[in-house]
mmCIF file of C-alpha atoms in Angstrom:
data_model
loop_
_atom_site.group_PDB
_atom_site.id
_atom_site.type_symbol
_atom_site.label_atom_id
_atom_site.label_comp_id
_atom_site.label_asym_id
_atom_site.label_seq_id
_atom_site.Cartn_x
_atom_site.Cartn_y
_atom_site.Cartn_z
ATOM 1 C CA MET A 88 3.624 109.808 151.249
ATOM 2 C CA ASP A 89 4.085 108.558 147.721
ATOM 3 C CA GLY A 90 7.548 109.076 146.313
ATOM 4 C CA MET A 91 9.268 108.574 149.657
ATOM 5 C CA SER A 92 11.653 105.703 149.945
ATOM 6 C CA GLY A 93 10.311 103.871 152.984
ATOM 7 C CA PRO A 94 9.703 101.906 155.068
ATOM 8 C CA TYR A 95 12.407 103.076 157.460
ATOM 9 C CA LEU A 96 13.627 100.047 159.367
ATOM 10 C CA ILE A 97 14.566 100.487 162.999
ATOM 11 C CA ARG A 98 15.938 97.014 163.650
ATOM 12 C CA GLY A 99 15.104 93.611 162.237
ATOM 13 C CA SER A 100 11.642 93.757 160.686
ATOM 14 C CA VAL A 101 10.397 96.627 162.890
ATOM 15 C CA ALA A 102 9.870 99.809 160.863
ATOM 16 C CA LEU A 103 8.683 103.346 161.561
ATOM 17 C CA PRO A 104 4.877 103.291 161.232
ATOM 18 C CA GLU A 105 3.944 105.872 158.587
ATOM 19 C CA ALA A 106 0.583 106.531 160.272
ATOM 20 C CA GLU A 107 2.230 107.568 163.568
ATOM 21 C CA LEU A 108 4.637 110.096 162.035
ATOM 22 C CA VAL A 109 3.646 113.754 162.336
ATOM 23 C CA TRP A 110 5.281 116.100 159.815
ATOM 24 C CA ARG A 111 5.568 119.874 160.132
ATOM 25 C CA PHE A 112 7.113 122.205 157.578
ATOM 26 C CA SER A 113 8.514 125.689 157.966
ATOM 27 C CA ARG A 114 10.864 128.064 156.233
ATOM 28 C CA SER A 115 14.448 126.959 156.459
ATOM 29 C CA SER A 116 17.272 129.299 157.391
ATOM 30 C CA GLY A 117 19.692 127.364 155.191
ATOM 31 C CA PRO A 118 20.863 128.011 151.622
ATOM 32 C CA GLY A 119 18.464 128.672 148.776
ATOM 33 C CA GLY A 120 18.564 132.287 147.604
ATOM 34 C CA GLN A 121 15.207 133.850 146.734
ATOM 35 C CA HIS A 122 13.551 130.438 146.620
ATOM 36 C CA VAL A 123 14.033 129.971 150.370
ATOM 37 C CA ASN A 124 11.665 132.855 151.157
ATOM 38 C CA THR A 125 8.738 131.152 149.465
ATOM 39 C CA SER A 126 9.088 127.458 150.266
ATOM 40 C CA ASP A 127 8.697 125.562 153.502
ATOM 41 C CA SER A 128 11.745 123.338 153.181
ATOM 42 C CA GLN A 129 12.617 122.780 156.867
ATOM 43 C CA VAL A 130 11.096 119.566 158.169
ATOM 44 C CA GLU A 131 10.180 118.674 161.735
ATOM 45 C CA LEU A 132 9.265 115.032 162.296
ATOM 46 C CA ARG A 133 7.515 113.987 165.501
ATOM 47 C CA PHE A 134 6.988 110.455 166.770
ATOM 48 C CA ASP A 135 4.958 109.659 169.900
ATOM 49 C CA LEU A 136 7.232 107.111 171.523
ATOM 50 C CA ALA A 137 5.154 106.789 174.702
ATOM 51 C CA ARG A 138 1.925 105.829 172.880
ATOM 52 C CA THR A 139 3.226 103.822 169.930
ATOM 53 C CA GLU A 140 2.159 100.231 169.412
ATOM 54 C CA ALA A 141 4.736 99.606 166.672
ATOM 55 C CA LEU A 142 7.610 98.823 169.022
ATOM 56 C CA PRO A 143 7.842 95.782 171.297
ATOM 57 C CA GLU A 144 7.241 96.801 174.942
ATOM 58 C CA VAL A 145 10.850 96.029 175.994
ATOM 59 C CA TRP A 146 12.263 98.230 173.211
ATOM 60 C CA LYS A 147 9.796 100.988 174.041
ATOM 61 C CA GLN A 148 10.817 101.078 177.720
ATOM 62 C CA ARG A 149 14.502 101.010 176.778
ATOM 63 C CA ALA A 150 14.032 103.889 174.313
ATOM 64 C CA LEU A 151 11.983 105.945 176.801
ATOM 65 C CA GLU A 152 14.784 105.593 179.371
ATOM 66 C CA ARG A 153 17.632 106.372 176.976
ATOM 67 C CA LEU A 154 15.915 109.275 175.212
ATOM 68 C CA ALA A 155 14.416 110.796 178.388
ATOM 69 C CA GLY A 156 16.380 114.031 177.874
ATOM 70 C CA ARG A 157 15.141 114.443 174.280
ATOM 71 C CA LEU A 158 11.475 113.680 174.865
ATOM 72 C CA THR A 159 8.742 116.267 175.282
ATOM 73 C CA GLY A 160 5.688 114.578 176.731
ATOM 74 C CA GLY A 161 6.780 111.208 175.370
ATOM 75 C CA VAL A 162 7.281 112.618 171.856
ATOM 76 C CA VAL A 163 10.661 112.560 170.106
ATOM 77 C CA THR A 164 11.306 115.324 167.554
ATOM 78 C CA VAL A 165 13.849 115.406 164.714
ATOM 79 C CA ARG A 166 14.576 118.421 162.477
ATOM 80 C CA ALA A 167 16.225 118.583 159.075
ATOM 81 C CA SER A 168 16.961 121.725 157.071
ATOM 82 C CA GLU A 169 20.310 121.134 155.377
ATOM 83 C CA HIS A 170 18.877 120.542 151.885
ATOM 84 C CA ARG A 171 17.079 123.034 149.674
ATOM 85 C CA SER A 172 14.389 120.531 148.792
ATOM 86 C CA GLN A 173 11.637 119.618 151.248
ATOM 87 C CA TRP A 174 11.581 116.067 149.901
ATOM 88 C CA ARG A 175 15.287 115.527 150.696
ATOM 89 C CA ASN A 176 14.832 117.051 154.155
ATOM 90 C CA ARG A 177 11.927 114.647 154.749
ATOM 91 C CA GLU A 178 14.163 111.731 153.793
ATOM 92 C CA THR A 179 16.936 112.988 156.066
ATOM 93 C CA ALA A 180 14.589 113.478 159.035
ATOM 94 C CA ALA A 181 13.049 110.011 158.660
ATOM 95 C CA VAL A 182 16.453 108.326 158.366
ATOM 96 C CA ARG A 183 17.681 110.286 161.407
ATOM 97 C CA LEU A 184 14.664 109.245 163.475
ATOM 98 C CA ALA A 185 15.078 105.585 162.472
ATOM 99 C CA ALA A 186 18.779 105.702 163.417
ATOM 100 C CA LEU A 187 17.992 107.390 166.736
ATOM 101 C CA LEU A 188 15.400 104.745 167.600
ATOM 102 C CA ALA A 189 17.703 101.930 166.467
ATOM 103 C CA GLU A 190 20.407 103.168 168.830
ATOM 104 C CA ALA A 191 17.951 103.733 171.690
ATOM 105 C CA THR A 192 16.345 100.283 171.386
ATOM 106 C CA ALA A 193 19.611 98.356 171.038
ATOM 107 C CA PRO A 194 20.206 95.786 173.763
ATOM 108 C CA PRO A 195 22.598 96.880 176.495
ATOM 109 C CA PRO A 196 26.242 95.857 175.976
ATOM 110 C CA ARG A 197 27.411 92.701 177.704
ATOM 111 C CA PRO A 198 28.989 93.470 181.075
ATOM 112 C CA ARG A 199 32.784 93.644 181.021
ATOM 113 C CA ARG A 200 34.525 90.736 182.676
ATOM 114 C CA PRO A 201 37.334 92.187 184.773
ATOM 115 C CA THR A 202 40.763 90.785 183.929
ATOM 116 C CA ARG A 203 44.047 91.044 185.784
ATOM 117 C CA VAL A 204 47.148 92.639 184.319
ATOM 118 C CA PRO A 205 49.694 89.880 183.632
ATOM 119 C CA ARG A 206 52.564 89.873 186.133
ATOM 120 C CA GLY A 207 55.198 90.054 183.392
ATOM 121 C CA ILE A 208 53.789 93.317 182.010
ATOM 122 C CA ASN A 209 53.722 94.900 185.460
ATOM 123 C CA GLU A 210 57.287 93.792 186.211
ATOM 124 C CA ARG A 211 58.538 95.158 182.883
ATOM 125 C CA ARG A 212 56.833 98.503 183.546
ATOM 126 C CA LEU A 213 58.438 98.781 186.985
ATOM 127 C CA ARG A 214 61.852 97.753 185.594
ATOM 128 C CA GLU A 215 61.657 100.431 182.862
ATOM 129 C CA LYS A 216 60.486 102.982 185.406
ATOM 130 C CA LYS A 217 63.478 102.230 187.656
ATOM 131 C CA GLN A 218 65.836 102.492 184.688
ATOM 132 C CA ARG A 219 64.395 105.880 183.719
ATOM 133 C CA ALA A 220 64.722 107.116 187.311
ATOM 134 C CA GLU A 221 68.386 105.970 187.347
ATOM 135 C CA THR A 222 69.046 107.888 184.119
ATOM 136 C CA LYS A 223 67.527 111.059 185.568
ATOM 137 C CA ARG A 224 69.302 110.655 188.904
ATOM 138 C CA GLY A 225 72.566 110.256 187.004
ATOM 139 C CA ARG A 226 72.045 113.622 185.353
ATOM 140 C CA SER A 227 71.715 115.574 188.586
ATOM 141 C CA ALA A 228 74.393 113.692 190.576
ATOM 142 C CA ARG A 229 77.311 115.025 188.489
ATOM 143 C CA ASP A 230 79.042 118.223 189.333
ATOM 144 C CA TRP A 231 78.802 120.194 186.079
ATOM 145 C CA GLY A 232 80.141 123.508 187.350
#
């Protein structure tokens, strides 16, 4: 893949292994005029997540769980067809796959520590609520007719 700006980093020093990427090209339905009928500019990039050795085992399990809905037989697929040039679509697909894997392998967020609402805030809310109710009650209590 000379000319491509890689390697595509997932996180830290872990990058997408070029040897494990499977590229497929087809005609794009996007813009391009007459040129689009003759060139295979749509790119489909496949990465076998289940069999890869490039990711640490913990990351791999995390990604398999999080991307379960997107996987077909352990393979994640990304498509790109927004550019007229195949080269730019290849770049876009690779960047998209790297971003997808970065998000899927990220460590889970720290659990939220429950906090109590301060008493002063609650009291103020109830006081304002009572005041509003008084205002509304005052409107209906008068005899307007």
